[in-house]
Amino acid sequence: MNLKQLLDDRVAVAMTAAGVADAKAIVKQAQKSEFGHYQANGIMGAAKRQKSNPRELAGKVLKQLGDDMDLQLEVAGPGFINITLSPDFLAGALKKLQHSHRLGIEEAEEKVVVVDYSAPNLAKEMHIGHLRSTTIGDTAVRILEFLGHAVVRANHVGDWGAQFGSLLAYMDQLASQGEELSSELKDLEKFYQSASALFRSDEAFAIKARSFVVRLQGGDERCLALWEEFITESKRHCQAVYDQLNITLTANDIRAESAYNDELPVLVNELEEKQLLVESEGAKCVFLDGFKGKDDKPLPAIIQKSDGGYPYMATDLAAVRYRAGTLKAHEVLYFVGTQQQLHLRQVFAVAAAAGYIGGHQRFRHLPFGWVLKADNTPFKTRDGADVKLVDVLNEAVDRAHRLVNEKNPDLSLEEKKNIAKVVGIGAIKYAELSKNRTTDYIFDWDTMLSFEGNTAPYLQYAYTRIQSIFRRENILATEIKGKFHLTDPAELRLAVKLLQFSETINAVIEDYQANILCNYLFELAGIFMSFYEACPVLKASEPHRTSRLLLCHLTASTLQKGLDLLGIETIEQM
RNA sequence: GCCCUGGUAGCUCAGUUGGAUAGAGCAUCCGCCUCCUAAGCGGAGGGUCACAGGUUCGACUCCUGUUCAGGGCGCCA
């Protein structure tokens, strides 16, 4: 059930019947409640095209729509049609929703969708900047799976390249000094910083570090063993963060850069055979039209460097080849920062030229900006003094714990701990997901860890209020029998909003903008809060009591499902 | 120099193929707990939608120019 689509279709049919060619109804949710529930904006444009009076045309369309018991229609302003749904219609539609088990969201035709997200660099610990890709990508995954698609999570972690030279050399040095590596690696961030400091200050160490890169790439056993140990530990760090953050990624979803190592020479051969490769300044490059660098010179995609090494262009191409060819993806989504835009455009273009991407296969970059420090500079581990993701998560849980102590001191420690976890983590994820910005934003503890207003705790709180109603009289929400009976304006507003979950999900997946879902849930919760104040539930007389219980139950289900799609949990009380 | 983003209330941000009087949250101010959880509800103030033109019945939205900010532009990822 998609109200917007339903109305759009009906108005479009009426417009055609009224003599409009190529009728577009352009039905949208009404901007103000006085305009009804929906408004059709397409009449004015149509009138303009056929050079007629818009209000007259709107009148004709209205006549075609006929006397509908369900819809109250009126021509307004310069030629809008305002649509108000009747209480009976809303009650009937809610009844269907209640029994759909999918809250009105239909299953889509299954497609294979690869979602490339999170992708931390294993040389360092995850920091606050990884939150965007990780949370937004995971939401996309959850929604796509809910819609019935076959989703392949692709965690393209960085586990190869020059930066591992100093890490391995440092490990080697510590080991030869008899240090216990496993304890040294507990704080990856410190380890990375110590290694890079040494690299900068100690020339002998730097030489050794560079030699370790060569040895690693040459398959030297000692190096590989150290590398394995480091990578294993780093993956453990990542997984701990994912688990705490309630992210669905697991070890099985990692397909690291190094996984493509063996395919890189093959890739070069294939591009050579297709006569795409050109040697330029010793490097093997692909030049394509439409890519210009400084001074209007053609911009190469460097596939193999002059020293024989492979830049990330090669690995990313190999990944495209794998995803399109082996995984047979219909759609591949890259949740990667905006600074990679040109790079990814090049990757996709070269892959298309090489025939790796079929005509029906769609590769999309969903970009976002930096997370900045208060001084407007990006978080960079090299500089030290940045915010580790684990620290942010722990701080969030701590703050939430203090708050729940204050608000609900009688709960058991166990309950308080769980609430603190769910609320704290939820707040962080929501703070990230509720933004649409492709531009940068400045990280601020208090904004990100706010528990008031448009935040996850607000939504979770609305949910607990509903559960509290059921708990008070031991009502089993799933067993409530009866009909929706809508009279109060607050009930009607809530009904309409509940029915708009499906069209919201449709809007979200167009560009995978989680903030649209956040916004919907915030409005739903807000409307529920008003309803809660205005309409007593347990003390109401029948048939209102049953109807309100049903509304509460449907609201709780929608909030819970919506939050679940955002990767945010609910609790029974807080 | 060229290309891509973006500039909306004091702050953080919405604004759905161009629609009606530009909306939230935070902060500020004023009300509301003998009543299902006040992490809440109701209300108030707060705007030259960066600037200037243009397109049209109508522009925060589309076009052009200016300006400011961020990112990118051959062997880091």
XYZ file of C-alpha atoms (C1' of nucleotides) in Angstrom:
651
model
C 0.000 0.000 0.000
C 1.527 3.216 -1.168
C -0.935 6.053 -0.669
C 0.999 8.557 -2.706
C 1.287 6.220 -5.681
C -2.368 5.243 -5.396
C -3.531 8.844 -5.477
C -1.066 9.809 -8.168
C -2.440 7.052 -10.406
C -6.043 8.060 -9.782
C -5.476 11.721 -10.473
C -3.409 10.912 -13.592
C -6.244 8.779 -14.973
C -8.723 11.598 -14.282
C -6.441 14.101 -15.974
C -6.219 11.922 -19.073
C -9.996 11.586 -19.087
C -10.235 15.372 -18.830
C -8.260 15.618 -22.040
C -4.728 16.128 -20.792
C -2.070 14.478 -22.909
C 0.917 12.978 -21.109
C -0.711 13.576 -17.755
C 1.507 13.968 -14.717
C -0.435 14.328 -11.492
C 2.563 15.164 -9.265
C 0.842 14.151 -6.050
C 2.772 15.024 -2.918
C 2.153 15.016 0.772
C 0.407 18.260 1.604
C 2.709 20.913 2.953
C 0.227 22.200 5.467
C -2.533 20.385 7.275
C -5.103 22.933 6.083
C -4.451 21.714 2.536
C -5.533 18.190 3.413
C -3.369 15.096 3.337
C -2.089 15.199 -0.221
C -2.010 17.732 -2.999
C -1.843 17.299 -6.766
C 0.451 19.899 -8.308
C 0.405 18.716 -11.906
C -2.691 20.550 -13.148
C -1.035 23.941 -13.465
C 1.775 22.680 -15.620
C -0.658 20.763 -17.801
C -2.904 23.812 -18.194
C 0.074 25.845 -19.252
C 1.061 23.302 -21.920
C -2.424 23.204 -23.411
C -2.914 26.921 -22.856
C -6.029 26.657 -20.737
C -7.115 28.094 -17.445
C -5.601 26.041 -14.611
C -8.517 26.385 -12.205
C -10.989 25.418 -14.922
C -8.905 22.381 -15.805
C -8.689 21.448 -12.142
C -12.490 21.605 -12.042
C -12.735 19.218 -14.986
C -10.313 16.783 -13.384
C -12.320 16.975 -10.201
C -15.463 16.040 -12.130
C -13.647 13.033 -13.608
C -12.582 11.914 -10.162
C -16.268 11.880 -9.376
C -18.015 11.546 -6.079
C -15.729 9.447 -4.019
C -16.833 8.612 -0.508
C -13.208 8.123 0.452
C -11.756 11.339 -0.831
C -12.638 14.890 -0.109
C -11.368 16.976 -2.995
C -11.154 20.667 -3.648
C -9.581 23.041 -6.086
C -7.377 25.527 -4.282
C -5.097 28.433 -5.027
C -3.973 28.804 -8.627
C -5.008 25.227 -9.503
C -3.976 22.750 -6.849
C -6.200 19.824 -6.016
C -6.202 19.224 -2.309
C -7.005 15.710 -1.193
C -8.294 14.711 2.205
C -8.741 11.055 3.056
C -11.857 10.069 4.970
C -11.662 8.499 8.439
C -13.293 5.340 7.089
C -10.737 5.043 4.333
C -7.900 5.506 6.801
C -9.376 2.931 9.186
C -9.689 0.403 6.377
C -6.155 1.030 5.166
C -4.770 0.653 8.671
C -6.592 -2.648 9.010
C -4.725 -3.924 5.959
C -1.434 -2.622 7.310
C -2.013 -4.386 10.565
C -2.273 -7.747 8.847
C 0.486 -7.269 6.288
C 3.383 -8.209 8.629
C 5.593 -5.992 6.463
C 3.957 -2.719 7.481
C 2.712 -2.198 3.962
C 6.060 -2.549 2.261
C 5.976 -4.868 -0.689
C 8.766 -7.233 -1.553
C 10.825 -6.189 -4.570
C 11.974 -8.359 -7.427
C 15.222 -9.856 -6.212
C 18.434 -8.324 -7.470
C 22.049 -8.915 -6.531
C 23.307 -5.753 -4.879
C 26.888 -5.354 -3.735
C 27.354 -2.709 -1.071
C 30.889 -1.422 -0.611
C 31.124 0.297 2.763
C 33.126 0.896 5.901
C 36.479 -0.166 4.360
C 38.825 1.006 7.103
C 42.564 1.011 6.681
C 43.852 -1.834 8.803
C 47.117 -0.014 9.509
C 45.259 2.283 11.891
C 42.443 2.091 14.331
C 38.959 3.108 13.255
C 38.259 6.755 13.948
C 35.253 8.990 13.910
C 35.480 9.513 10.147
C 34.603 5.875 9.524
C 31.206 6.355 11.070
C 29.596 7.795 7.966
C 30.379 5.061 5.485
C 29.779 2.362 8.065
C 26.395 3.470 9.368
C 24.971 4.684 6.067
C 26.149 1.605 4.215
C 24.754 -0.707 6.849
C 21.389 1.020 6.638
C 21.350 0.548 2.876
C 22.146 -3.128 3.407
C 19.357 -3.583 5.928
C 16.773 -1.865 3.751
C 17.774 -3.759 0.621
C 17.577 -7.059 2.476
C 14.206 -6.155 3.932
C 12.999 -5.447 0.411
C 14.102 -8.953 -0.563
C 17.323 -8.328 -2.457
C 20.387 -10.563 -2.340
C 22.916 -8.276 -0.727
C 26.648 -8.853 -0.745
C 28.433 -6.831 1.904
C 31.826 -5.789 0.597
C 34.261 -4.542 3.193
C 37.165 -3.487 1.005
C 39.643 -2.979 3.843
C 43.109 -1.568 3.205
C 45.623 -4.202 4.206
C 48.414 -3.706 1.688
C 50.876 -1.116 0.577
C 53.742 1.040 1.739
C 52.266 2.018 5.102
C 52.737 -1.551 6.334
C 56.501 -1.298 5.899
C 57.122 0.683 9.050
C 54.563 -1.317 11.017
C 56.212 -4.614 10.142
C 59.691 -3.232 10.708
C 58.581 -1.962 14.112
C 57.079 -5.345 14.967
C 60.308 -6.998 13.912
C 62.324 -4.647 16.074
C 60.121 -5.168 19.143
C 60.177 -8.908 18.680
C 63.950 -8.960 18.475
C 64.022 -6.948 21.731
C 61.976 -9.718 23.288
C 58.759 -7.674 23.636
C 55.406 -9.394 23.713
C 53.775 -8.308 20.419
C 50.225 -9.190 21.331
C 50.205 -6.737 24.229
C 51.876 -4.036 22.135
C 49.170 -4.376 19.518
C 46.379 -3.815 22.032
C 46.528 -0.118 21.287
C 46.835 -0.084 17.525
C 46.740 3.649 17.372
C 49.691 4.062 19.675
C 51.511 1.368 17.777
C 50.962 3.104 14.465
C 52.095 6.426 15.868
C 55.238 4.951 17.414
C 56.104 3.261 14.155
C 55.601 6.394 12.061
C 57.511 8.524 14.553
C 60.415 6.136 14.248
C 60.106 6.205 10.480
C 60.459 9.981 10.489
C 63.227 10.293 13.043
C 65.438 7.258 12.427
C 66.959 6.959 8.976
C 68.172 3.388 9.526
C 64.664 2.392 10.559
C 63.173 4.086 7.489
C 65.489 2.122 5.217
C 64.500 -1.072 6.964
C 60.808 -0.148 6.648
C 61.114 0.350 2.895
C 62.910 -2.935 2.532
C 60.077 -4.615 4.406
C 57.589 -3.340 1.827
C 59.621 -4.941 -0.919
C 60.025 -8.156 1.046
C 56.313 -8.302 1.803
C 55.361 -7.878 -1.826
C 58.000 -10.424 -2.768
C 56.333 -12.991 -0.536
C 59.056 -13.151 2.133
C 57.904 -15.615 4.798
C 59.021 -13.671 7.852
C 57.287 -10.566 6.574
C 54.132 -12.399 5.687
C 53.991 -13.950 9.143
C 54.311 -10.540 10.817
C 51.801 -9.104 8.408
C 49.306 -11.905 9.159
C 49.688 -11.280 12.857
C 49.123 -7.575 12.483
C 46.156 -7.916 10.151
C 44.506 -10.489 12.372
C 44.788 -8.204 15.369
C 43.541 -5.210 13.417
C 40.536 -7.126 12.115
C 39.736 -8.081 15.682
C 39.684 -4.373 16.563
C 37.336 -3.621 13.707
C 35.006 -6.432 14.564
C 34.810 -5.259 18.164
C 33.750 -1.831 16.928
C 31.181 -3.307 14.529
C 29.730 -5.448 17.293
C 29.478 -2.557 19.696
C 27.988 -0.359 16.973
C 25.472 -3.014 15.954
C 26.779 -3.139 12.399
C 25.969 -6.290 10.432
C 29.465 -6.706 8.994
C 31.342 -9.880 9.928
C 34.754 -11.355 9.156
C 33.184 -13.102 6.165
C 32.359 -9.779 4.538
C 35.963 -8.689 4.370
C 37.459 -8.905 0.954
C 40.646 -6.976 1.462
C 42.769 -5.199 -1.123
C 45.317 -7.998 -0.897
C 42.678 -10.501 -1.994
C 43.054 -9.096 -5.500
C 46.848 -9.354 -5.604
C 46.920 -12.424 -7.868
C 44.429 -10.900 -10.279
C 46.368 -7.719 -10.912
C 48.794 -9.130 -13.523
C 45.802 -10.808 -15.189
C 44.007 -7.484 -15.247
C 46.977 -5.802 -16.892
C 47.115 -8.544 -19.535
C 43.439 -8.190 -20.308
C 43.681 -4.427 -20.673
C 46.699 -4.939 -22.883
C 44.813 -7.381 -25.084
C 41.986 -4.893 -25.399
C 44.567 -2.342 -26.495
C 43.603 0.068 -23.788
C 47.023 0.304 -22.184
C 49.491 2.983 -23.146
C 52.956 3.308 -21.679
C 53.606 6.804 -20.415
C 56.645 7.893 -18.438
C 57.258 4.246 -17.649
C 53.796 3.588 -16.228
C 51.013 1.567 -17.829
C 48.011 3.826 -18.239
C 44.555 3.993 -19.745
C 43.623 7.306 -21.339
C 39.946 7.986 -21.832
C 38.087 10.889 -23.335
C 36.514 13.175 -20.832
C 39.310 12.993 -18.285
C 41.476 16.078 -18.308
C 44.100 17.107 -15.793
C 46.027 20.330 -15.320
C 46.729 22.383 -18.437
C 44.086 20.367 -20.270
C 46.438 17.413 -20.551
C 44.821 13.995 -20.809
C 44.500 12.392 -17.382
C 45.732 8.824 -17.212
C 44.334 6.025 -15.101
C 47.562 4.461 -13.895
C 47.166 0.702 -13.754
C 50.778 -0.213 -13.121
C 53.438 2.110 -11.805
C 56.842 2.504 -13.430
C 58.395 0.485 -10.588
C 56.050 -2.405 -11.374
C 53.824 -1.812 -8.349
C 50.058 -1.486 -8.526
C 48.240 1.630 -7.348
C 44.733 1.439 -5.900
C 43.316 2.126 -9.356
C 44.327 -1.445 -10.207
C 42.854 -2.981 -7.051
C 39.623 -1.060 -7.468
C 39.374 -2.191 -11.074
C 39.949 -5.770 -9.999
C 37.159 -5.315 -7.473
C 34.813 -4.047 -10.186
C 35.766 -6.990 -12.366
C 35.038 -9.388 -9.511
C 31.748 -7.791 -8.539
C 30.417 -7.531 -12.070
C 31.856 -10.743 -13.406
C 31.982 -13.248 -10.567
C 29.256 -11.919 -8.290
C 27.103 -10.888 -11.265
C 25.861 -7.825 -9.438
C 22.916 -5.898 -10.830
C 23.854 -2.929 -8.762
C 26.985 -1.952 -6.850
C 26.875 0.856 -4.312
C 30.011 2.614 -3.111
C 29.617 4.447 0.180
C 32.884 6.298 -0.119
C 33.949 9.860 0.616
C 33.400 12.645 -1.892
C 37.156 13.123 -2.433
C 37.180 9.821 -4.315
C 34.682 11.052 -6.867
C 37.047 11.571 -9.763
C 38.885 8.373 -8.962
C 35.714 6.292 -8.963
C 34.455 7.947 -12.129
C 37.703 6.848 -13.721
C 37.446 3.338 -12.319
C 33.926 2.910 -13.659
C 34.824 4.401 -17.025
C 37.880 2.184 -17.514
C 35.909 -0.859 -16.384
C 33.170 -0.027 -18.864
C 35.688 0.461 -21.662
C 37.256 -2.881 -20.812
C 33.841 -4.513 -20.970
C 33.856 -5.545 -17.334
C 30.581 -3.797 -16.650
C 27.562 -5.007 -18.613
C 24.903 -2.661 -19.876
C 22.395 -3.764 -17.260
C 24.834 -3.380 -14.391
C 24.767 -0.182 -12.416
C 27.712 1.124 -10.411
C 26.963 4.086 -8.186
C 29.053 6.281 -5.940
C 27.123 7.606 -2.939
C 29.498 10.275 -1.616
C 29.689 12.198 1.642
C 32.028 14.768 3.117
C 34.651 14.810 5.826
C 34.101 14.787 9.524
C 36.192 17.684 10.748
C 37.686 18.741 14.031
C 36.635 22.005 15.641
C 39.526 23.759 13.905
C 38.156 22.706 10.517
C 40.840 20.125 9.778
C 40.126 16.473 9.061
C 40.926 13.738 11.528
C 44.244 12.252 10.591
C 45.815 9.528 12.674
C 49.270 10.569 11.576
C 48.949 13.805 13.530
C 47.901 11.977 16.641
C 45.349 13.629 18.903
C 42.315 12.453 17.023
C 39.138 10.815 18.188
C 39.085 7.056 18.194
C 35.729 5.573 17.333
C 35.833 3.271 20.364
C 36.294 6.272 22.627
C 33.268 8.014 21.178
C 31.173 4.897 21.633
C 32.283 4.426 25.224
C 31.654 8.053 26.038
C 28.162 7.810 24.578
C 27.352 4.772 26.676
C 28.770 6.442 29.794
C 26.700 9.561 29.314
C 23.577 7.532 28.677
C 24.256 5.511 31.812
C 24.507 8.637 33.931
C 21.254 9.870 32.467
C 19.313 6.674 33.034
C 20.565 6.667 36.629
C 19.016 10.068 37.035
C 15.752 9.394 35.225
C 15.036 5.893 36.385
C 17.115 5.081 39.462
C 15.024 2.065 40.483
C 15.986 -0.109 37.554
C 18.486 -2.887 38.095
C 22.103 -2.345 37.130
C 21.713 -4.910 34.393
C 18.777 -3.034 32.866
C 20.522 0.312 33.187
C 23.581 -1.032 31.413
C 21.537 -2.360 28.553
C 19.554 0.862 28.226
C 22.759 2.900 28.289
C 24.202 0.796 25.492
C 21.123 0.939 23.282
C 20.482 4.642 23.856
C 24.106 5.773 23.634
C 24.927 3.857 20.495
C 21.582 4.754 18.968
C 22.216 8.456 19.554
C 25.552 8.319 17.761
C 24.267 6.419 14.766
C 21.204 8.603 14.444
C 23.299 11.772 14.631
C 25.193 10.493 11.613
C 22.280 9.021 9.683
C 19.971 11.994 10.054
C 22.274 14.188 7.995
C 22.070 14.350 4.246
C 25.117 16.518 3.753
C 27.555 15.675 1.056
C 29.666 18.453 2.495
C 31.832 18.333 5.577
C 30.658 18.729 9.114
C 32.395 19.492 12.362
C 32.408 16.831 15.032
C 31.024 18.022 18.316
C 30.629 15.777 21.359
C 27.524 17.478 22.684
C 25.682 17.539 19.382
C 26.501 13.949 18.630
C 25.705 12.723 22.132
C 22.536 14.739 22.635
C 19.578 12.763 23.939
C 16.902 15.390 23.384
C 14.913 16.636 20.432
C 15.478 15.050 17.055
C 17.597 12.154 18.270
C 17.387 8.389 18.514
C 16.468 8.488 22.225
C 13.384 10.527 21.332
C 12.222 7.741 19.039
C 13.193 5.068 21.539
C 11.338 6.966 24.230
C 8.170 7.064 22.157
C 8.482 3.317 21.800
C 8.903 2.771 25.553
C 5.877 4.920 26.292
C 3.799 2.601 24.169
C 5.258 -0.500 25.767
C 4.537 1.037 29.135
C 0.860 1.287 28.275
C 0.708 -2.380 27.375
C 2.771 -3.380 30.403
C 0.538 -1.533 32.824
C -2.449 -3.731 32.080
C -0.630 -6.808 30.843
C -2.002 -6.387 27.358
C -0.562 -8.561 24.628
C -0.275 -6.123 21.775
C -0.467 -8.779 19.097
C -3.733 -10.145 20.494
C -5.776 -6.961 20.451
C -9.006 -7.591 18.577
C -11.222 -4.878 17.225
C -11.596 -2.045 14.757
C -9.952 1.275 14.119
C -12.305 4.082 15.021
C -10.778 7.427 14.188
C -12.339 10.700 15.308
C -9.829 12.895 17.129
C -7.581 15.018 14.870
C -4.546 13.541 16.615
C -5.741 10.029 15.739
C -6.242 10.974 12.107
C -2.803 12.543 11.828
C -1.235 9.462 13.344
C -3.168 7.208 10.971
C -2.013 9.071 7.888
C 1.586 9.063 9.047
C 1.548 5.334 9.730
C 0.281 4.735 6.219
C 3.207 6.682 4.774
C 5.938 4.275 5.877
C 5.966 2.500 2.528
C 6.312 5.614 0.394
C 9.046 6.805 2.734
C 11.094 3.664 2.140
C 10.646 4.184 -1.597
C 12.021 7.692 -1.296
C 14.950 6.501 0.809
C 16.260 3.951 -1.664
C 16.294 6.351 -4.607
C 19.589 7.767 -3.404
C 20.018 5.801 -0.190
C 19.405 8.831 1.958
C 18.845 7.522 5.441
C 17.946 10.996 6.661
C 14.593 10.691 4.893
C 13.788 7.697 7.069
C 15.082 9.503 10.173
C 12.907 12.456 9.368
C 9.846 10.255 8.902
C 10.399 8.444 12.183
C 10.924 11.727 14.017
C 7.653 13.068 12.643
C 5.873 9.825 13.441
C 7.182 9.912 17.000
C 6.239 13.586 17.301
C 2.713 12.956 16.111
C 2.483 10.040 18.495
C 3.658 12.236 21.401
C 0.890 14.733 20.636
C -1.617 11.918 20.373
C -0.363 10.561 23.692
C -0.989 13.910 25.357
C -4.354 14.501 23.734
C -5.872 11.032 23.740
C -5.864 8.882 26.852
C -5.668 5.245 25.862
C -6.375 2.982 28.826
C -8.989 5.238 30.339
C -10.852 5.842 27.093
C -14.272 4.326 26.535
C -14.936 1.874 23.751
C -14.651 1.838 20.805
C -11.892 4.444 21.278
C -9.871 2.374 23.728
C -9.403 -0.583 21.405
C -8.785 1.636 18.412
C -6.137 3.598 20.305
C -4.471 0.424 21.495
C -4.286 -0.695 17.888
C -2.824 2.663 16.866
C -0.245 2.348 19.628
C 0.709 -1.122 18.541
C 1.080 -0.145 14.904
C 3.120 2.903 15.892
C 5.417 0.773 18.027
C 5.897 -1.741 15.203
C 6.674 1.007 12.712
C 9.104 2.756 15.044
C 10.807 -0.511 15.842
C 11.075 -1.569 12.211
C 12.239 1.856 11.105
C 14.889 1.985 13.803
C 15.913 -1.556 12.996
C 16.491 -0.513 9.378
C 18.745 2.232 10.736
C 20.569 -0.351 12.821
C 19.220 1.115 16.062
C 17.716 -1.046 18.793
C 14.701 -0.435 20.991
C 14.213 -1.169 24.680
C 11.096 -1.742 26.760
C 11.753 1.040 29.250
C 14.235 3.817 29.750
C 44.233 27.432 -14.491
C 40.340 23.584 -14.983
C 36.577 20.181 -12.776
C 33.170 18.606 -8.715
C 30.498 19.936 -4.174
C 28.293 23.253 -1.064
C 26.567 28.589 1.290
C 18.940 28.362 4.241
C 17.245 31.348 11.849
C 22.599 32.703 16.962
C 24.232 27.049 16.372
C 23.240 22.062 13.825
C 20.439 20.868 9.761
C 15.378 19.572 6.579
C 13.129 21.443 2.360
C 10.695 15.034 -2.216
C 10.602 15.615 -11.142
C 9.754 24.449 -9.824
C 4.069 25.396 -6.184
C 0.334 28.190 -1.669
C 2.492 32.367 4.223
C 10.563 28.752 3.721
C 10.368 24.235 8.253
C 12.567 21.178 12.520
C 16.015 20.386 16.665
C 19.426 22.949 20.032
C 19.882 27.598 22.574
C 16.517 31.904 24.666
C 11.629 33.260 26.827
C 6.453 31.851 28.713
C 3.061 27.942 30.267
C 2.012 22.291 31.605
C 3.374 16.430 36.103
C -3.129 14.622 42.407
C -3.537 12.343 34.809
C -0.888 5.682 30.462
C 7.350 7.578 31.839
C 8.472 15.663 31.733
C 14.559 11.906 27.508
C 7.875 14.789 27.042
C 3.702 18.433 25.528
C 1.696 23.520 24.216
C 3.133 28.541 22.896
C 6.616 33.020 21.661
C 10.602 35.468 19.440
C 14.319 34.631 15.667
C 15.129 34.686 7.838
C 17.557 39.865 2.182
C 17.349 31.177 1.417
C 25.780 34.094 -0.008
C 25.274 38.328 -3.861
C 23.509 40.180 -8.808
C 20.885 39.301 -13.124
C 17.706 35.967 -16.179
C 13.749 32.168 -17.487
C 7.688 32.226 -15.910
C 1.461 32.541 -13.799
C 4.998 31.077 -9.860
C 12.256 30.233 -8.076
C 15.522 28.101 -1.842
C 14.815 24.806 -6.264
C 16.360 25.820 -13.235
C 20.200 29.114 -16.289
C 24.351 32.892 -16.360
C 27.863 35.797 -13.707
C 30.262 37.187 -8.947
C 31.935 35.776 -4.152
C 33.286 32.593 -0.082
C 34.398 27.529 1.735
C 35.799 22.283 0.994
C 37.580 18.486 -2.288
C 40.040 16.763 -6.770
C 43.406 17.284 -11.152
C 50.468 10.945 -13.292
C 52.813 7.062 -10.532
C 50.034 7.751 -1.617
C 45.420 5.297 -0.517
